[in-house]
Amino acid sequence: MLQSPYQSVQVSAVPSQRTPVRDDEAGPWHAEAVCRRDEAGLFFAPSKEPTAARLSREEAAKQVCARCPVMVDCREHALMMPEPYGVWGGLTAAERRVVLARRRRRDVELAKARPIAAAG
Ligand code: SF4
């Protein structure tokens, strides 16, 4: 099992609490977040974090997300906002950028295909 250098950090907030989010925007998933009570320090990088430490911390955060009952809701929230920093819904900020780029490409392809389908 991967040991994070931040393993002893106590939870003080859900990732979404780092950014002001109204309860009605966050949805009911917010109250069930596992990171509300565990390892909140895993989810955001301290300044000047070395690459090896970042990779270890992000992996540890993803392990927390993997046992979270609201991972899908959290991930969609982070993609829709979009949240620019931290691990949300088991994805790093870089991974979320990849997902969003794929969705944009898919939307463009679907928009191109619509007139063809309507004409046929
Ligand atoms: S999926 Fe991860 S970041 Fe999102 S609420 Fe659950 S533990 Fe927190």
PDB file of C-alpha atoms and ligand atoms in Angstrom:
ATOM      1  CA  MET A   1       0.000   0.000   0.000  1.00  0.00           C
ATOM      2  CA  LEU A   2       1.200   3.446  -0.947  1.00  0.00           C
ATOM      3  CA  GLN A   3       2.173   5.644   1.990  1.00  0.00           C
ATOM      4  CA  SER A   4       1.598   9.341   1.575  1.00  0.00           C
ATOM      5  CA  PRO A   5       3.745  11.928   3.345  1.00  0.00           C
ATOM      6  CA  TYR A   6       0.446  13.628   4.196  1.00  0.00           C
ATOM      7  CA  GLN A   7      -1.166  10.540   5.756  1.00  0.00           C
ATOM      8  CA  SER A   8      -1.401  12.130   9.195  1.00  0.00           C
ATOM      9  CA  VAL A   9      -3.182  15.286   8.014  1.00  0.00           C
ATOM     10  CA  GLN A  10      -6.613  15.601   9.614  1.00  0.00           C
ATOM     11  CA  VAL A  11      -9.664  16.530   7.650  1.00  0.00           C
ATOM     12  CA  SER A  12     -10.987  20.011   7.979  1.00  0.00           C
ATOM     13  CA  ALA A  13     -12.946  20.340   4.754  1.00  0.00           C
ATOM     14  CA  VAL A  14     -14.409  18.595   1.748  1.00  0.00           C
ATOM     15  CA  PRO A  15     -12.582  19.663  -1.418  1.00  0.00           C
ATOM     16  CA  SER A  16     -15.623  21.650  -2.443  1.00  0.00           C
ATOM     17  CA  GLN A  17     -15.386  23.611   0.787  1.00  0.00           C
ATOM     18  CA  ARG A  18     -12.072  25.017  -0.421  1.00  0.00           C
ATOM     19  CA  THR A  19     -14.105  26.905  -3.006  1.00  0.00           C
ATOM     20  CA  PRO A  20     -17.250  28.724  -1.872  1.00  0.00           C
ATOM     21  CA  VAL A  21     -20.092  26.487  -3.013  1.00  0.00           C
ATOM     22  CA  ARG A  22     -23.671  26.983  -1.928  1.00  0.00           C
ATOM     23  CA  ASP A  23     -25.389  23.836  -0.680  1.00  0.00           C
ATOM     24  CA  ASP A  24     -27.962  24.015  -3.453  1.00  0.00           C
ATOM     25  CA  GLU A  25     -25.152  24.089  -6.037  1.00  0.00           C
ATOM     26  CA  ALA A  26     -23.155  21.303  -4.416  1.00  0.00           C
ATOM     27  CA  GLY A  27     -26.140  19.009  -3.975  1.00  0.00           C
ATOM     28  CA  PRO A  28     -26.785  16.352  -1.337  1.00  0.00           C
ATOM     29  CA  TRP A  29     -23.607  14.479  -2.280  1.00  0.00           C
ATOM     30  CA  HIS A  30     -21.606  17.037  -0.362  1.00  0.00           C
ATOM     31  CA  ALA A  31     -22.769  15.768   3.034  1.00  0.00           C
ATOM     32  CA  GLU A  32     -21.731  12.178   2.238  1.00  0.00           C
ATOM     33  CA  ALA A  33     -18.220  13.002   1.077  1.00  0.00           C
ATOM     34  CA  VAL A  34     -15.633  10.667   2.612  1.00  0.00           C
ATOM     35  CA  CYS A  35     -13.051  13.466   2.534  1.00  0.00           C
ATOM     36  CA  ARG A  36     -15.223  15.380   4.984  1.00  0.00           C
ATOM     37  CA  ARG A  37     -13.798  13.218   7.703  1.00  0.00           C
ATOM     38  CA  ASP A  38     -10.543  11.878   6.215  1.00  0.00           C
ATOM     39  CA  GLU A  39      -7.308  13.174   4.826  1.00  0.00           C
ATOM     40  CA  ALA A  40      -8.490  16.510   3.377  1.00  0.00           C
ATOM     41  CA  GLY A  41      -4.881  17.627   3.114  1.00  0.00           C
ATOM     42  CA  LEU A  42      -4.358  15.011   0.435  1.00  0.00           C
ATOM     43  CA  PHE A  43      -6.521  16.763  -2.091  1.00  0.00           C
ATOM     44  CA  PHE A  44      -4.638  19.995  -2.743  1.00  0.00           C
ATOM     45  CA  ALA A  45      -0.958  20.597  -3.383  1.00  0.00           C
ATOM     46  CA  PRO A  46       1.095  22.581  -0.913  1.00  0.00           C
ATOM     47  CA  SER A  47       3.241  25.227  -2.595  1.00  0.00           C
ATOM     48  CA  LYS A  48       6.436  24.026  -4.279  1.00  0.00           C
ATOM     49  CA  GLU A  49       5.531  20.354  -3.904  1.00  0.00           C
ATOM     50  CA  PRO A  50       8.134  18.054  -5.477  1.00  0.00           C
ATOM     51  CA  THR A  51       6.829  15.859  -8.295  1.00  0.00           C
ATOM     52  CA  ALA A  52       7.354  12.564  -6.428  1.00  0.00           C
ATOM     53  CA  ALA A  53       5.478  13.883  -3.398  1.00  0.00           C
ATOM     54  CA  ARG A  54       2.652  15.178  -5.631  1.00  0.00           C
ATOM     55  CA  LEU A  55       2.260  11.821  -7.366  1.00  0.00           C
ATOM     56  CA  SER A  56       2.217  10.012  -4.016  1.00  0.00           C
ATOM     57  CA  ARG A  57      -0.297  12.465  -2.517  1.00  0.00           C
ATOM     58  CA  GLU A  58      -2.580  12.315  -5.565  1.00  0.00           C
ATOM     59  CA  GLU A  59      -2.534   8.514  -5.508  1.00  0.00           C
ATOM     60  CA  ALA A  60      -3.457   8.528  -1.825  1.00  0.00           C
ATOM     61  CA  ALA A  61      -6.294  11.002  -2.521  1.00  0.00           C
ATOM     62  CA  LYS A  62      -7.578   8.788  -5.329  1.00  0.00           C
ATOM     63  CA  GLN A  63      -7.651   5.857  -2.922  1.00  0.00           C
ATOM     64  CA  VAL A  64      -9.906   7.905  -0.634  1.00  0.00           C
ATOM     65  CA  CYS A  65     -12.134   8.823  -3.595  1.00  0.00           C
ATOM     66  CA  ALA A  66     -12.353   5.153  -4.629  1.00  0.00           C
ATOM     67  CA  ARG A  67     -14.245   4.353  -1.428  1.00  0.00           C
ATOM     68  CA  CYS A  68     -16.425   7.456  -1.538  1.00  0.00           C
ATOM     69  CA  PRO A  69     -20.149   6.853  -2.203  1.00  0.00           C
ATOM     70  CA  VAL A  70     -20.539  10.175  -4.017  1.00  0.00           C
ATOM     71  CA  MET A  71     -17.569   9.958  -6.370  1.00  0.00           C
ATOM     72  CA  VAL A  72     -19.616  10.316  -9.565  1.00  0.00           C
ATOM     73  CA  ASP A  73     -21.487  13.394  -8.286  1.00  0.00           C
ATOM     74  CA  CYS A  74     -18.281  14.960  -7.029  1.00  0.00           C
ATOM     75  CA  ARG A  75     -16.514  14.331 -10.346  1.00  0.00           C
ATOM     76  CA  GLU A  76     -19.355  15.875 -12.364  1.00  0.00           C
ATOM     77  CA  HIS A  77     -19.442  18.870 -10.049  1.00  0.00           C
ATOM     78  CA  ALA A  78     -15.709  19.413 -10.534  1.00  0.00           C
ATOM     79  CA  LEU A  79     -16.029  19.048 -14.304  1.00  0.00           C
ATOM     80  CA  MET A  80     -18.999  21.393 -14.558  1.00  0.00           C
ATOM     81  CA  MET A  81     -17.628  24.213 -12.360  1.00  0.00           C
ATOM     82  CA  PRO A  82     -14.864  23.579 -13.500  1.00  0.00           C
ATOM     83  CA  GLU A  83     -12.633  23.200 -10.458  1.00  0.00           C
ATOM     84  CA  PRO A  84      -9.095  24.161 -11.538  1.00  0.00           C
ATOM     85  CA  TYR A  85      -7.144  22.617  -8.664  1.00  0.00           C
ATOM     86  CA  GLY A  86      -7.004  19.504  -6.539  1.00  0.00           C
ATOM     87  CA  VAL A  87      -8.240  15.929  -6.750  1.00  0.00           C
ATOM     88  CA  TRP A  88     -12.010  15.709  -7.149  1.00  0.00           C
ATOM     89  CA  GLY A  89     -13.982  12.577  -7.849  1.00  0.00           C
ATOM     90  CA  GLY A  90     -10.817  10.541  -8.252  1.00  0.00           C
ATOM     91  CA  LEU A  91      -9.378  12.795 -10.966  1.00  0.00           C
ATOM     92  CA  THR A  92      -6.523  15.258 -10.805  1.00  0.00           C
ATOM     93  CA  ALA A  93      -6.868  18.692 -12.393  1.00  0.00           C
ATOM     94  CA  ALA A  94      -4.848  17.494 -15.416  1.00  0.00           C
ATOM     95  CA  GLU A  95      -7.058  14.424 -15.804  1.00  0.00           C
ATOM     96  CA  ARG A  96     -10.178  16.588 -15.644  1.00  0.00           C
ATOM     97  CA  ARG A  97      -8.782  18.814 -18.397  1.00  0.00           C
ATOM     98  CA  VAL A  98      -8.383  15.701 -20.573  1.00  0.00           C
ATOM     99  CA  VAL A  99     -11.982  14.621 -19.869  1.00  0.00           C
ATOM    100  CA  LEU A 100     -13.291  18.106 -20.682  1.00  0.00           C
ATOM    101  CA  ALA A 101     -11.274  18.256 -23.916  1.00  0.00           C
ATOM    102  CA  ARG A 102     -12.698  14.858 -24.949  1.00  0.00           C
ATOM    103  CA  ARG A 103     -16.223  16.036 -24.177  1.00  0.00           C
ATOM    104  CA  ARG A 104     -15.711  19.209 -26.220  1.00  0.00           C
ATOM    105  CA  ARG A 105     -14.424  17.150 -29.185  1.00  0.00           C
ATOM    106  CA  ARG A 106     -17.371  14.777 -28.850  1.00  0.00           C
ATOM    107  CA  ASP A 107     -19.815  17.705 -28.785  1.00  0.00           C
ATOM    108  CA  VAL A 108     -18.228  19.177 -31.920  1.00  0.00           C
ATOM    109  CA  GLU A 109     -18.473  15.831 -33.705  1.00  0.00           C
ATOM    110  CA  LEU A 110     -22.101  15.417 -32.649  1.00  0.00           C
ATOM    111  CA  ALA A 111     -22.928  18.942 -33.838  1.00  0.00           C
ATOM    112  CA  LYS A 112     -21.336  18.183 -37.211  1.00  0.00           C
ATOM    113  CA  ALA A 113     -23.261  14.932 -37.538  1.00  0.00           C
ATOM    114  CA  ARG A 114     -26.677  16.438 -36.710  1.00  0.00           C
ATOM    115  CA  PRO A 115     -27.334  18.190 -40.053  1.00  0.00           C
ATOM    116  CA  ILE A 116     -26.351  15.009 -41.891  1.00  0.00           C
ATOM    117  CA  ALA A 117     -28.696  12.903 -39.784  1.00  0.00           C
ATOM    118  CA  ALA A 118     -31.527  15.445 -40.192  1.00  0.00           C
ATOM    119  CA  ALA A 119     -31.093  15.524 -43.977  1.00  0.00           C
ATOM    120  CA  GLY A 120     -31.034  11.739 -44.234  1.00  0.00           C
TER     121      GLY A 120
HETATM  122  S1  SF4 B   1     -14.949  11.667  -4.526  1.00  0.00           S
HETATM  123 FE1  SF4 B   1     -13.078  12.216  -3.430  1.00  0.00          FE
HETATM  124  S2  SF4 B   1     -12.940  14.442  -3.506  1.00  0.00           S
HETATM  125 FE2  SF4 B   1     -15.030  13.861  -4.041  1.00  0.00          FE
HETATM  126  S3  SF4 B   1     -16.205  13.979  -2.153  1.00  0.00           S
HETATM  127 FE3  SF4 B   1     -15.501  11.858  -2.375  1.00  0.00          FE
HETATM  128  S4  SF4 B   1     -13.553  11.722  -1.301  1.00  0.00           S
HETATM  129 FE4  SF4 B   1     -14.007  13.920  -1.608  1.00  0.00          FE
END
